[in-house]
Tab-separated table of C-alpha atoms in Angstrom:
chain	number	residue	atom	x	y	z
A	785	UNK	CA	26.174	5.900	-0.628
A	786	UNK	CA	23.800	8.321	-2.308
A	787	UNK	CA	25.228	8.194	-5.714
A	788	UNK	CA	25.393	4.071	-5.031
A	789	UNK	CA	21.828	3.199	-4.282
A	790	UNK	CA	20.311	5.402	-6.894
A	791	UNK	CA	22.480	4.330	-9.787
A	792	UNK	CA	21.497	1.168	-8.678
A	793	UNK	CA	17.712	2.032	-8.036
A	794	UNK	CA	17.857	3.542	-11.951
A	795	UNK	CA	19.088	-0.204	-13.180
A	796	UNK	CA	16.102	-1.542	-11.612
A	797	UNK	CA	13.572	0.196	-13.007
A	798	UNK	CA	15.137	-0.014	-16.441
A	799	UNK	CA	14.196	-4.114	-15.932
A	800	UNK	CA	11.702	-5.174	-17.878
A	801	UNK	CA	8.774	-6.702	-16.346
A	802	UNK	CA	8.698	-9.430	-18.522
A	803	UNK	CA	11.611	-11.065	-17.005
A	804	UNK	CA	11.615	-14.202	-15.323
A	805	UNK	CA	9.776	-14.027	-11.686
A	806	UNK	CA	13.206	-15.609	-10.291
A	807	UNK	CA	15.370	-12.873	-11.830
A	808	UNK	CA	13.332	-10.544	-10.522
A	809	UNK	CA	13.236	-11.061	-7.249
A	810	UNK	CA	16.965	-11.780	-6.957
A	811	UNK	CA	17.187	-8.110	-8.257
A	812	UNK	CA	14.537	-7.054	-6.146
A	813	UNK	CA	16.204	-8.631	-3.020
A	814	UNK	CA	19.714	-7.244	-3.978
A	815	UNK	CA	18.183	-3.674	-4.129
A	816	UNK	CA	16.215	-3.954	-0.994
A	817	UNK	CA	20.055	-5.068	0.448
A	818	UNK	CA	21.578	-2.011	-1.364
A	819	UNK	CA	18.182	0.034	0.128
A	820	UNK	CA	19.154	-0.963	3.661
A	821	UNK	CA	22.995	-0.105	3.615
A	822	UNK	CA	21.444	3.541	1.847
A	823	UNK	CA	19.128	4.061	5.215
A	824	UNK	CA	21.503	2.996	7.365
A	825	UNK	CA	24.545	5.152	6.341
A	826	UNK	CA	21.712	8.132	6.052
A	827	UNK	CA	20.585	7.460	9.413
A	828	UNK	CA	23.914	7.885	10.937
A	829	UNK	CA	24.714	10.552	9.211
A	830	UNK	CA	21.825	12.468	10.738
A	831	UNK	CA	22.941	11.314	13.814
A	832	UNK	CA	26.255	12.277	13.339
A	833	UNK	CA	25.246	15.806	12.837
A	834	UNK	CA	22.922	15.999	15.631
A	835	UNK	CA	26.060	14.756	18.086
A	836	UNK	CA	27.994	17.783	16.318
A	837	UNK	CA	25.305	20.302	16.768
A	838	UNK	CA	24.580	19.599	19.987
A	839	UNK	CA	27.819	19.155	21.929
A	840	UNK	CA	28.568	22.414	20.687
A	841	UNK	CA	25.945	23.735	22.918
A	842	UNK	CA	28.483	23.050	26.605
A	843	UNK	CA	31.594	21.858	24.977
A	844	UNK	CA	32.462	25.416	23.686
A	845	UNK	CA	31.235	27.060	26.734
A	846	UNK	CA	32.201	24.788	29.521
A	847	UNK	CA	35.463	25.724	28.534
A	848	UNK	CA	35.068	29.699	28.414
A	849	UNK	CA	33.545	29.439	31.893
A	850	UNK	CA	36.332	27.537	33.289
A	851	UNK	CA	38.712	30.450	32.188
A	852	UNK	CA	36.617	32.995	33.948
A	853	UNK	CA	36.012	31.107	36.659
A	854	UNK	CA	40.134	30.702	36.763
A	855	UNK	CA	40.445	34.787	36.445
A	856	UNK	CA	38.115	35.527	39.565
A	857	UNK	CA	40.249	32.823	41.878
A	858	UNK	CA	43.870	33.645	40.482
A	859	UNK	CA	43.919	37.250	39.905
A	860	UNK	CA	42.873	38.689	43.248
A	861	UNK	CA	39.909	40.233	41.800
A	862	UNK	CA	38.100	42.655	44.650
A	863	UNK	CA	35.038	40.350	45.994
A	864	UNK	CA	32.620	42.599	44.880
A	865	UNK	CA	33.298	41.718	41.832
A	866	UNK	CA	33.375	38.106	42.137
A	867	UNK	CA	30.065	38.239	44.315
A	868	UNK	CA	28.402	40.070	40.770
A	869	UNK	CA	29.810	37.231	38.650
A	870	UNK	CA	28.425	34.812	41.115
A	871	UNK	CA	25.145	34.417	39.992
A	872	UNK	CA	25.922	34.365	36.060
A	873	UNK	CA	28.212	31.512	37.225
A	874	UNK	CA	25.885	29.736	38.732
A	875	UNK	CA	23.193	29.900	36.291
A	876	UNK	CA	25.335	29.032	33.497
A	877	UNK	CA	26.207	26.259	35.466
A	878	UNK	CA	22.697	25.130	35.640
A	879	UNK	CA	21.929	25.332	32.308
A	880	UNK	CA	24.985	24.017	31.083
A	881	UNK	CA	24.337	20.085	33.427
A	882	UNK	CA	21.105	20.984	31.781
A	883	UNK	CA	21.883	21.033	28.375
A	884	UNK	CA	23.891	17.686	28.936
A	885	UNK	CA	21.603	16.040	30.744
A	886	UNK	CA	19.105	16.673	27.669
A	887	UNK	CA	21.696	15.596	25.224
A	888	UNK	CA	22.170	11.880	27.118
A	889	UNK	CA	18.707	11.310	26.742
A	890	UNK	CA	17.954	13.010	23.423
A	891	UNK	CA	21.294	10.644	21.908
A	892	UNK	CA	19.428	7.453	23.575
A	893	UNK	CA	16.080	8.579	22.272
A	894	UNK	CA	17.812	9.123	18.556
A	895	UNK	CA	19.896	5.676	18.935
A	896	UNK	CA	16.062	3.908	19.634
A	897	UNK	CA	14.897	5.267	16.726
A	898	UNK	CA	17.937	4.304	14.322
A	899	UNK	CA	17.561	0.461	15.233
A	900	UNK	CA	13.871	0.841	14.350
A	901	UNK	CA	14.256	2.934	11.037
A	902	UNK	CA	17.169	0.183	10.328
A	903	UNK	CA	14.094	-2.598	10.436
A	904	UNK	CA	13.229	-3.571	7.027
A	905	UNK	CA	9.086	-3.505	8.315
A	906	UNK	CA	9.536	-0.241	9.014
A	907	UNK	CA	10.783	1.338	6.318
A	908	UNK	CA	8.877	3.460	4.046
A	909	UNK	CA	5.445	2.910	6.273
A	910	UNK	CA	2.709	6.019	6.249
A	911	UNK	CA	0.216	6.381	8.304
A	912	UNK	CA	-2.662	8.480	6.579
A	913	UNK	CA	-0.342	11.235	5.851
A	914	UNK	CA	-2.001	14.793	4.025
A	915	UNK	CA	0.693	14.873	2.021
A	916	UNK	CA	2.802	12.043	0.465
A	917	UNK	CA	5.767	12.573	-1.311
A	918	UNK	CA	9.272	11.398	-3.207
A	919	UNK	CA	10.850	10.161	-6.635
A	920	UNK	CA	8.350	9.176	-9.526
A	921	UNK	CA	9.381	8.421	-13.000
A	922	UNK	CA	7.062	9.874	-15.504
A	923	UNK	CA	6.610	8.455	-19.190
A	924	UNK	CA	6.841	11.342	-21.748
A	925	UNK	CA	5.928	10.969	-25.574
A	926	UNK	CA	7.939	12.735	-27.933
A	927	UNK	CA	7.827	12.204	-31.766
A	928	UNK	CA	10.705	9.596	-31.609
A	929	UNK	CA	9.784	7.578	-29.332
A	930	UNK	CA	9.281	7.326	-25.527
A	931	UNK	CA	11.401	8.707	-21.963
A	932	UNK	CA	11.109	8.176	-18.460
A	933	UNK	CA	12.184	11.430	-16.714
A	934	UNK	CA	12.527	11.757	-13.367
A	935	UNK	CA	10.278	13.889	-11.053
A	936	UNK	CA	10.577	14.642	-7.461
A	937	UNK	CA	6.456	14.760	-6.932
A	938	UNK	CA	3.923	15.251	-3.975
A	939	UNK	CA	0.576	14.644	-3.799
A	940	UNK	CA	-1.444	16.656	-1.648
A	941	UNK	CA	-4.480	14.868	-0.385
A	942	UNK	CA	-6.979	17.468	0.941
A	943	UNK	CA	-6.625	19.396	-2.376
A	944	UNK	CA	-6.167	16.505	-4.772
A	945	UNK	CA	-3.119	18.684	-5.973
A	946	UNK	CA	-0.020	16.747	-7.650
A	947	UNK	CA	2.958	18.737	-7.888
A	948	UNK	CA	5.962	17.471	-10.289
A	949	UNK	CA	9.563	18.781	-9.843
A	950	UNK	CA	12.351	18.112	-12.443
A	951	UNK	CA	14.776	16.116	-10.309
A	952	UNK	CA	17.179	16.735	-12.921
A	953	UNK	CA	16.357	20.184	-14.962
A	954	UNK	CA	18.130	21.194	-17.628
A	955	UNK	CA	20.642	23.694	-17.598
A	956	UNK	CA	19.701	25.475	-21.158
A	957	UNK	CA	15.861	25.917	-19.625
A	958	UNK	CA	13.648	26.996	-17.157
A	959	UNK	CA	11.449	24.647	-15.676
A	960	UNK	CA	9.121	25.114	-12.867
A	961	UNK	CA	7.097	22.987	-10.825
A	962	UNK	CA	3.775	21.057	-12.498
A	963	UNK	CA	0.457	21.365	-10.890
A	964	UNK	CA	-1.914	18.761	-11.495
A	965	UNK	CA	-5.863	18.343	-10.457
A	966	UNK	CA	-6.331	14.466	-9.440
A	967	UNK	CA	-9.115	12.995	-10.827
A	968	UNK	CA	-8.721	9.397	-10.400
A	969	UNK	CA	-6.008	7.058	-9.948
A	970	UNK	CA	-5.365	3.436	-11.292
A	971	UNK	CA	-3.090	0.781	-11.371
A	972	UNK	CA	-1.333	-0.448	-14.485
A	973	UNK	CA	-1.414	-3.692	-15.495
A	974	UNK	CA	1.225	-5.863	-15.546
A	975	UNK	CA	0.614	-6.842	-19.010
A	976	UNK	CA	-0.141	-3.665	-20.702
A	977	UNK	CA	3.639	-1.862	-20.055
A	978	UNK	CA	7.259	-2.838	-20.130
A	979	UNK	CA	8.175	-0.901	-16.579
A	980	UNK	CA	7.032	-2.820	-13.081
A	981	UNK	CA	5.475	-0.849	-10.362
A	982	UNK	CA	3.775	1.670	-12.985
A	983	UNK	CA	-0.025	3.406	-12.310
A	984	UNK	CA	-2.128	5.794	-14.077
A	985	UNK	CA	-3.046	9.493	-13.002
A	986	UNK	CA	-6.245	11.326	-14.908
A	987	UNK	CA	-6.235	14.927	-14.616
A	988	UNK	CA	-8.385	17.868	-15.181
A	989	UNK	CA	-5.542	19.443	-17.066
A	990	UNK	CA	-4.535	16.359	-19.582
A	991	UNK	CA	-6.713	14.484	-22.245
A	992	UNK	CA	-4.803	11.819	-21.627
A	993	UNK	CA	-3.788	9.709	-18.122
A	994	UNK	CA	-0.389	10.232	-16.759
A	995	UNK	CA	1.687	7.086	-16.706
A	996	UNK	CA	4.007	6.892	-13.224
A	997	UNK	CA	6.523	4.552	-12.304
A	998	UNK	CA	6.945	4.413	-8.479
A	999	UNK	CA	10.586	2.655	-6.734
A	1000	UNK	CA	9.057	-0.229	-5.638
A	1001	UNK	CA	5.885	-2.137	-5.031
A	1002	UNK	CA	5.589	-1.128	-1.711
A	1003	UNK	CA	5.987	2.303	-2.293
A	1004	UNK	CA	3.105	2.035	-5.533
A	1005	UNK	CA	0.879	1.007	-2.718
A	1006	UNK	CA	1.704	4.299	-1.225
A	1007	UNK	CA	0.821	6.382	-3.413
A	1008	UNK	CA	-2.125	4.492	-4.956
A	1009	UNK	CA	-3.549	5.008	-1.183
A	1010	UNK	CA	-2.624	8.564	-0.601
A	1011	UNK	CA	-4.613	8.875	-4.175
A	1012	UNK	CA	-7.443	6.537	-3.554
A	1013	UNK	CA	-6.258	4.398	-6.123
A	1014	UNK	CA	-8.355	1.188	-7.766
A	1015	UNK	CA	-7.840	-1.808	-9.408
A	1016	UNK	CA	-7.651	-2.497	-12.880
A	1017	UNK	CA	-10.377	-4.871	-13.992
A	1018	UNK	CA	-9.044	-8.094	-15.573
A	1019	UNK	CA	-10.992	-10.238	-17.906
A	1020	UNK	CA	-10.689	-13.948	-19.044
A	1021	UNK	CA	-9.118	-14.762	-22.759
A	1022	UNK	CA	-11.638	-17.732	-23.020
A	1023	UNK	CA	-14.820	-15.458	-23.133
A	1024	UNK	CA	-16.124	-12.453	-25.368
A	1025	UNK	CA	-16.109	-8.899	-23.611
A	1026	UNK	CA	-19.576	-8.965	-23.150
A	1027	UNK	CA	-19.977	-11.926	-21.386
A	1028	UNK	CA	-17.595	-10.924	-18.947
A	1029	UNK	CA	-19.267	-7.582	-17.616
A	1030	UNK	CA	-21.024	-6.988	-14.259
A	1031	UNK	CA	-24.104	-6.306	-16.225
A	1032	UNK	CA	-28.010	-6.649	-14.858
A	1033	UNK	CA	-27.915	-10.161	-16.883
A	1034	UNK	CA	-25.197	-10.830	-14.851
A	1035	UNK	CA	-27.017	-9.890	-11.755
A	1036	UNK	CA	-30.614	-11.427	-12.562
A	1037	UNK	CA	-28.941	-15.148	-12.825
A	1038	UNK	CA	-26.492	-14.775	-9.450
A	1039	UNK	CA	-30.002	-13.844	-7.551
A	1040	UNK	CA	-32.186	-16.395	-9.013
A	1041	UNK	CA	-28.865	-18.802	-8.262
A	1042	UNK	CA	-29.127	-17.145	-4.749
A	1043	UNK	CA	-32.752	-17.720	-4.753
A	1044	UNK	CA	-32.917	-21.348	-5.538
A	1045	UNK	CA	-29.853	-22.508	-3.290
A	1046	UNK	CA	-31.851	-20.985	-0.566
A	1047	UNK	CA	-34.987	-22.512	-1.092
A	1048	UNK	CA	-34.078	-25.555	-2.127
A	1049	UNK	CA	-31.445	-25.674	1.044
A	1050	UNK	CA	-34.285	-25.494	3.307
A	1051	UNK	CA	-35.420	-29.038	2.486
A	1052	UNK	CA	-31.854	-30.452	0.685
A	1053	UNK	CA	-29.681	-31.714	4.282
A	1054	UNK	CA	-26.359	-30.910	2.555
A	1055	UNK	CA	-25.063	-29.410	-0.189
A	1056	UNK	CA	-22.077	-28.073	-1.572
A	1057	UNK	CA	-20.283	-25.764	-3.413
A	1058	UNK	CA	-18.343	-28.011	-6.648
A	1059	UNK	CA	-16.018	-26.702	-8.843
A	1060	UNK	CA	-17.196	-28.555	-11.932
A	1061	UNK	CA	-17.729	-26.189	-14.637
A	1062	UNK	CA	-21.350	-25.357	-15.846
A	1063	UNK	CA	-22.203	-24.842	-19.777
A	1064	UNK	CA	-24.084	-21.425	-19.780
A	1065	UNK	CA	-27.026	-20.774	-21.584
A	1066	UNK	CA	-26.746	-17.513	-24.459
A	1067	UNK	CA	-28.844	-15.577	-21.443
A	1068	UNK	CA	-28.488	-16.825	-18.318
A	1069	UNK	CA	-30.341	-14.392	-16.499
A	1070	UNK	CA	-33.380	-16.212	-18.812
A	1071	UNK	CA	-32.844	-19.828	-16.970
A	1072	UNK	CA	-35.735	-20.921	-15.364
A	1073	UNK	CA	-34.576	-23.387	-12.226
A	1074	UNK	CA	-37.777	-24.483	-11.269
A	1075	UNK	CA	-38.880	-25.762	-14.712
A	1076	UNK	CA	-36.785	-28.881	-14.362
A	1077	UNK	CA	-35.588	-31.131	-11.669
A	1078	UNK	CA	-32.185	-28.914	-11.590
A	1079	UNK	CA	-29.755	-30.405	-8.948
A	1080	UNK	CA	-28.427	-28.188	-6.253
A	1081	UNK	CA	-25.092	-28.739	-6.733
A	1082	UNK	CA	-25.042	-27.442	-10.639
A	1083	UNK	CA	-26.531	-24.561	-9.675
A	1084	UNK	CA	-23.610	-23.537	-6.831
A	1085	UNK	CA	-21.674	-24.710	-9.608
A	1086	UNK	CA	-23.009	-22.947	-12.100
A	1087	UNK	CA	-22.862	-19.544	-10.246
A	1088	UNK	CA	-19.091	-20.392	-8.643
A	1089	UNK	CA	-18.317	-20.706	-12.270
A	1090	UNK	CA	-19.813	-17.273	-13.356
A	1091	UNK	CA	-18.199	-15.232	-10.634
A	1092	UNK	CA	-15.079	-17.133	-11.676
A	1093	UNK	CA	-15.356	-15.831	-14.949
A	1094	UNK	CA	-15.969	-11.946	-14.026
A	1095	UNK	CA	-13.739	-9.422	-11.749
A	1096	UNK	CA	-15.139	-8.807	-8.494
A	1097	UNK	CA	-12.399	-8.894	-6.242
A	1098	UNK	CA	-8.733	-8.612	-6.318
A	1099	UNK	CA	-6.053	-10.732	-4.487
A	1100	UNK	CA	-4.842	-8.417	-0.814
A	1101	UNK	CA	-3.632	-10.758	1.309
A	1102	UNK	CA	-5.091	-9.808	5.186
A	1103	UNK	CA	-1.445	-10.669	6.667
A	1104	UNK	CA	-1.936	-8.708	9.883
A	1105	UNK	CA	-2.904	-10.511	13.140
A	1106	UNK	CA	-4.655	-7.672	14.581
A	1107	UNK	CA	-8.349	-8.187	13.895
A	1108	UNK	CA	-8.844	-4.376	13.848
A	1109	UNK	CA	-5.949	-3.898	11.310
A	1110	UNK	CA	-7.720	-6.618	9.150
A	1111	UNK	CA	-11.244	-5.429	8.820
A	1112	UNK	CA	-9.830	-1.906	8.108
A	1113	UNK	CA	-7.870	-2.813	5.187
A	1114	UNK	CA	-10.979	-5.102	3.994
A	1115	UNK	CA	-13.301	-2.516	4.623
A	1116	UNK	CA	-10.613	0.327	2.315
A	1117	UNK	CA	-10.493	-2.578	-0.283
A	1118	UNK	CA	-13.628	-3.151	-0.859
A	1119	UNK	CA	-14.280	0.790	-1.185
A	1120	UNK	CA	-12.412	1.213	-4.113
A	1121	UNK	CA	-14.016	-1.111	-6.099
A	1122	UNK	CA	-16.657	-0.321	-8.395
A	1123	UNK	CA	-19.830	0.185	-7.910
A	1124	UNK	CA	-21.075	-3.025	-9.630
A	1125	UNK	CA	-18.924	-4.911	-7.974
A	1126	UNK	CA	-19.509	-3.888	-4.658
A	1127	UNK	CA	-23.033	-4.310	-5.274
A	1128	UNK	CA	-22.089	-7.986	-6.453
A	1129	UNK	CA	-19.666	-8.542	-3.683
A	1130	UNK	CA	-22.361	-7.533	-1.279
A	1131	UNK	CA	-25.361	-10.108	-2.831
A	1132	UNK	CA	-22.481	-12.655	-2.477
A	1133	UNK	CA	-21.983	-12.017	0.928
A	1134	UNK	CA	-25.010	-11.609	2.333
A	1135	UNK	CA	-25.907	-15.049	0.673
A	1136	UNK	CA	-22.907	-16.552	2.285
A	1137	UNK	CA	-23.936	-15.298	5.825
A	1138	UNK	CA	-27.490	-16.767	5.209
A	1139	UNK	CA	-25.854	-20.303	3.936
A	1140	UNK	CA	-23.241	-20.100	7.025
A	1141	UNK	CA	-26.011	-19.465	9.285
A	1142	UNK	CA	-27.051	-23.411	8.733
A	1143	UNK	CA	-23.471	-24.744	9.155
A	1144	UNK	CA	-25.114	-26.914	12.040
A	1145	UNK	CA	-27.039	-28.870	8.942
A	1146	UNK	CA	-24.897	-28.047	5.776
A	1147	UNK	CA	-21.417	-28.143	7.234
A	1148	UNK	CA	-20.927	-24.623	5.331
A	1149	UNK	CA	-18.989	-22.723	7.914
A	1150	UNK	CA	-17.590	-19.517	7.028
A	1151	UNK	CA	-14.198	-21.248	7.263
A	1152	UNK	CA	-15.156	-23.782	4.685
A	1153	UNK	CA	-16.190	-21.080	2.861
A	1154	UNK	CA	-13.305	-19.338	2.512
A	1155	UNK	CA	-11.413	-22.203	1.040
A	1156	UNK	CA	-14.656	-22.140	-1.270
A	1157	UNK	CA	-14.314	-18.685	-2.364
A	1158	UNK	CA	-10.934	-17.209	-1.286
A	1159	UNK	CA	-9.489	-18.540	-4.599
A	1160	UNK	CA	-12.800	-17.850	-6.918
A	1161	UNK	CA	-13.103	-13.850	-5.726
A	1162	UNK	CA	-9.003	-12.990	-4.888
A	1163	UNK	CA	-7.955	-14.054	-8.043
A	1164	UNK	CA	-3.813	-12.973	-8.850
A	1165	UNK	CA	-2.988	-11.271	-11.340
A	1166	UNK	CA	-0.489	-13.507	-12.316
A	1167	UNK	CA	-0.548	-17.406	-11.821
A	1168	UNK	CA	2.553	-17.473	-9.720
A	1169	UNK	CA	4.358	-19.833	-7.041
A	1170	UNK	CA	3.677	-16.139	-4.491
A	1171	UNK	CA	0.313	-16.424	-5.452
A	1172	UNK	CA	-0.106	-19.878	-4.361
A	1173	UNK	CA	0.877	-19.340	-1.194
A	1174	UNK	CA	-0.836	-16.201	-0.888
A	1175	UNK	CA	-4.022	-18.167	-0.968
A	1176	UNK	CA	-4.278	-18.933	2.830
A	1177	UNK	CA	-5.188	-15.318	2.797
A	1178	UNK	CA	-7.454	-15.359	0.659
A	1179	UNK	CA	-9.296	-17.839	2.252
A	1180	UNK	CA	-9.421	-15.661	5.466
A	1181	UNK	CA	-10.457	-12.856	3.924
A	1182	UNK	CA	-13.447	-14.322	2.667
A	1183	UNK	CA	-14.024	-15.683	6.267
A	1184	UNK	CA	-13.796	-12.276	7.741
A	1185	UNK	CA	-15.958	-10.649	5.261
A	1186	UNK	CA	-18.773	-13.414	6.449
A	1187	UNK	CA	-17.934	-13.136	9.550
A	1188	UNK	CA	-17.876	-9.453	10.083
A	1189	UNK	CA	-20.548	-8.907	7.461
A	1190	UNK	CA	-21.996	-5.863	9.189
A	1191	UNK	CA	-18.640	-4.267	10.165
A	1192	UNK	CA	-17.090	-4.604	6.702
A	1193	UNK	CA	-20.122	-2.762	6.071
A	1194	UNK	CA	-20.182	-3.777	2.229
A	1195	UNK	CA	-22.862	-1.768	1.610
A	1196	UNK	CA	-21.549	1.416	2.031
C-alpha cells in the first residue's frame, strides 16, 4: 500500500499546474481516494501490531501458570510448598485479569481512534505543533537544467531551524542532514512555476530562496503556518507597477475619500457604495473634493475602485461555525500581511464601523457591507467556478472584521 500511494503521490506532483481546473481535481480527488485506502491499511496495521504485542503480555503466561498450577495439584507436592507458591499464584493472577482488563479497553480506545483518523476532516490536522514535519520536494539547479529531489524535512518552530533529509541518498555518497536558518516564508504563485502546491523559503545560509513543493494544498497550509508564511502580492495587468503600490499617494486619497463620505454622510440620507468605475486623476492623492459639487456616490466609487485595483487582502474563506475559530483565523490572517496593508486594511475598517454605525439612516449594515467588500478585498487568485462560490465567505469575513473590529484587533 506504501509503494502504491507514493508512486501515485509522485504522478501527481509531476502534473502541471497549468492543466485544466477539471482535470485537476479529478486527479486530486482520485489521490485523496488512493490517500484514504494508504491511512486506512496503515492504521490497521498499527493496530494489528499493538493486538500482537499486547496479548503476548497473558497469553504466553496464562498458559505457564496453568502448568504449575497443574504440578502443585497432581504431583502430591508437600503443602508447604504449595502454601509458598500460593501467593506468587495469586498475584500473578491479579495482574494477569489486570493486564486483560487493560487490553479490552486500550483495543476499544485504539478502535475509537481508527474511525476518527479514517475521517477525511481529520486527516493531516495540527494544532500549533513546535515542530512540523514530513515529505517536501525541493527544486535543485544544476547546469542542465532543473530536479525535484525528495527530502524528508522538519521545521522546528522555536528555533526557526529547517532540517532536510535525503529521502532517497545515494549509494556512491555521503549525505547528511541540511540545516537551514528561516528567515521568511512565502507562497508561490500559481503563475510563476510549473509544480502546484509550491512556496518559497529565505535563509540566512542561501542568496537565493528555496523553492518547496509540499503533497497537497492542505498540507502547504501546514507548513506555511508552522513557518509564518505570507501571501504573495498580486497586481492587475491593466495598470503600471507604480500605480498599483500601497504607497502614501495611495493612502492620502483613501483618507480624504474617507473624509468626505463621512462628512458629507452626515447631511446626504443615503448613500451607497456603486461599482461603476472612476477615471483617476495622474495623482489622486492631489484631488480636491470640496472644490466641486462631487457626488457621493463617485467618490465610494472612486475609492471601491482603487482598493480594487491594489492587494490588500487575500481570499480565506471563514468556513468554521464556531465564532471563536473564526476571529482567530481572521485575526492570524490579517497578521501576516504587510505592514501597509494592514495599515490600509485597518483605515478601511475603521471607516466601515463608523458608516455601519448609521445603518438606521443609510441602510449600510455590516452585512450589506460584506457583499460590498467581500469580493473587492478577498480577491482569488484565480477567476474560478471554486472561487465563485467561495464568495459567501468572503462576504462574512468582511462582516466579522466590522463587527468584531476591536477583537480582530487590526491594529496590532
Amino acid at each position: 500500500e506504501s509503494e502504491k500511494y507514493y508512486s501515485q503521490l509522485d504522478k501527481h506532483l509531476n502534473l502541471s499546474a497549468k492543466k485544466k481546473e477539471t482535470q485537476l481535481q479529478e486527479a486530486d480527488e482520485l489521490l485523496d481516494k488512493e490517500r484514504r485506502n494508504f491511512y486506512e491499511s496503515s492504521v490497521e496495521y498499527v493496530y494489528q501490531i499493538q493486538q500482537v504485542q499486547d496479548r503476548k503480555k497473558f497469553d504466553v503466561v496464562e498458559p505457564v501458570l496453568a502448568f504449575l498450577h497443574s504440578i502443585l495439584t497432581l504431583n502430591n507436592l508437600t503443602v508447604e510448598t504449595t502454601q509458598d507458591f500460593m501467593p506468587y499464584k495469586q498475584e500473578l493472577q491479579l495482574s494477569l485479569q489486570n493486564t486483560r482488563n487493560h487490553f479490552e479497553s486500550t483495543r476499544e480506545e485504539i478502535e475509537e481512534l481508527m474511525k476518527r483518523m479514517k475521517n477525511p476532516t481529520q486527516i493531516g490536522k495540527m494544532h500549533s505543533q513546535p515542530v512540523i514535519e514530513g515529505y517536501l520536494y525541493s527544486q535543485e539547479k544544476w547546469a542542465l537544467g532543473v530536479s525535484w529531489v525528495k527530502y524528508y524535512c522538519k521545521y522546528h518552530q522555536d528555533r526557526k531551524l529547517f532540517v532536510m533529509v535525503p529521502a532517497e541518498p545515494k549509494p556512491a555518497t555521503k549525505q547528511g542532514p541540511t540545516e537551514l536558518k528561516l528567515k521568511s516564508c512565502f507562497r508561490r504563485k500559481t503563475e510563476s512555476i510549473d509544480k502546484r502546491f509550491c512556496f518559497d523559503i529565505e535563509t540566512y545560509e542561501r542568496n537565493t530562496p528555496v523553492t518547496l513543493q509540499a503533497v497537497s494544498e492542505a498540507n502547504r497550509k501546514l507548513w506555511m503556518e508552522a513557518m509564518y508564511g505570507k501571501e504573495p502580492i498580486y497586481h492587475s495587468p491593466i495598470h503600471k507597477q507604480a500605480e498599483m503600490e500601497l504607497n502614501e499617494v495611495g493612502f492620502k486619497f483613501v483618507r480624504k475619500c474617507i473624509n468626505f463620505v463621512e462628512t458629507k454622510g452626515k447631511v446626504t440620507r443615503k448613500f451607497q457604495y456603486t461599482p461603476c468605475v472612476f477615471s483617476l486623476y495622474k495623482c489622486p492623492g492631489d484631488v480636491d473634493f470640496h472644490s466641486s459639487d462631487w457626488d457621493i456616490k463617485t467618490i465610494t466609487s472612486a475609492m471601491k475602485f482603487y482598493l480594487r485595483c491594489v492587494p490588500i487582502f487575500l481570499n480565506y474563506p471563514a468556513e468554521s461555525d464556531n465564532l471563536d475559530v473564526r476571529l482567530g483565523a481572521i485575526h492570524c490572517l490579517t497578521y501576516k500581511l504587510p505592514e501597509k496593508n494592514q495599515e490600509m486594511l485597518s483605515l478601511l475598517i475603521q471607516h466601515l464601523v463608523n458608516v455601519c454605525g448609521n445603518s438606521g439612516d443609510n441602510l449600510m449594515t455590516p452585512s450589506n457591507m460584506g457583499v460590498i467588500f467581500g469580493p473587492t478585498l478577498m480577491r482569488a487568485e484565480e477567476e474560478t467556478v471554486a472561487a465563485m462560490l467561495d464568495i459567501k465567505f468572503q462576504n462574512i469575513v468582511v462582516e466579522i472584521l466590522i463587527e468584531d473590529y476591536t477583537k480582530v484587533n487590526l491594529k496590532d
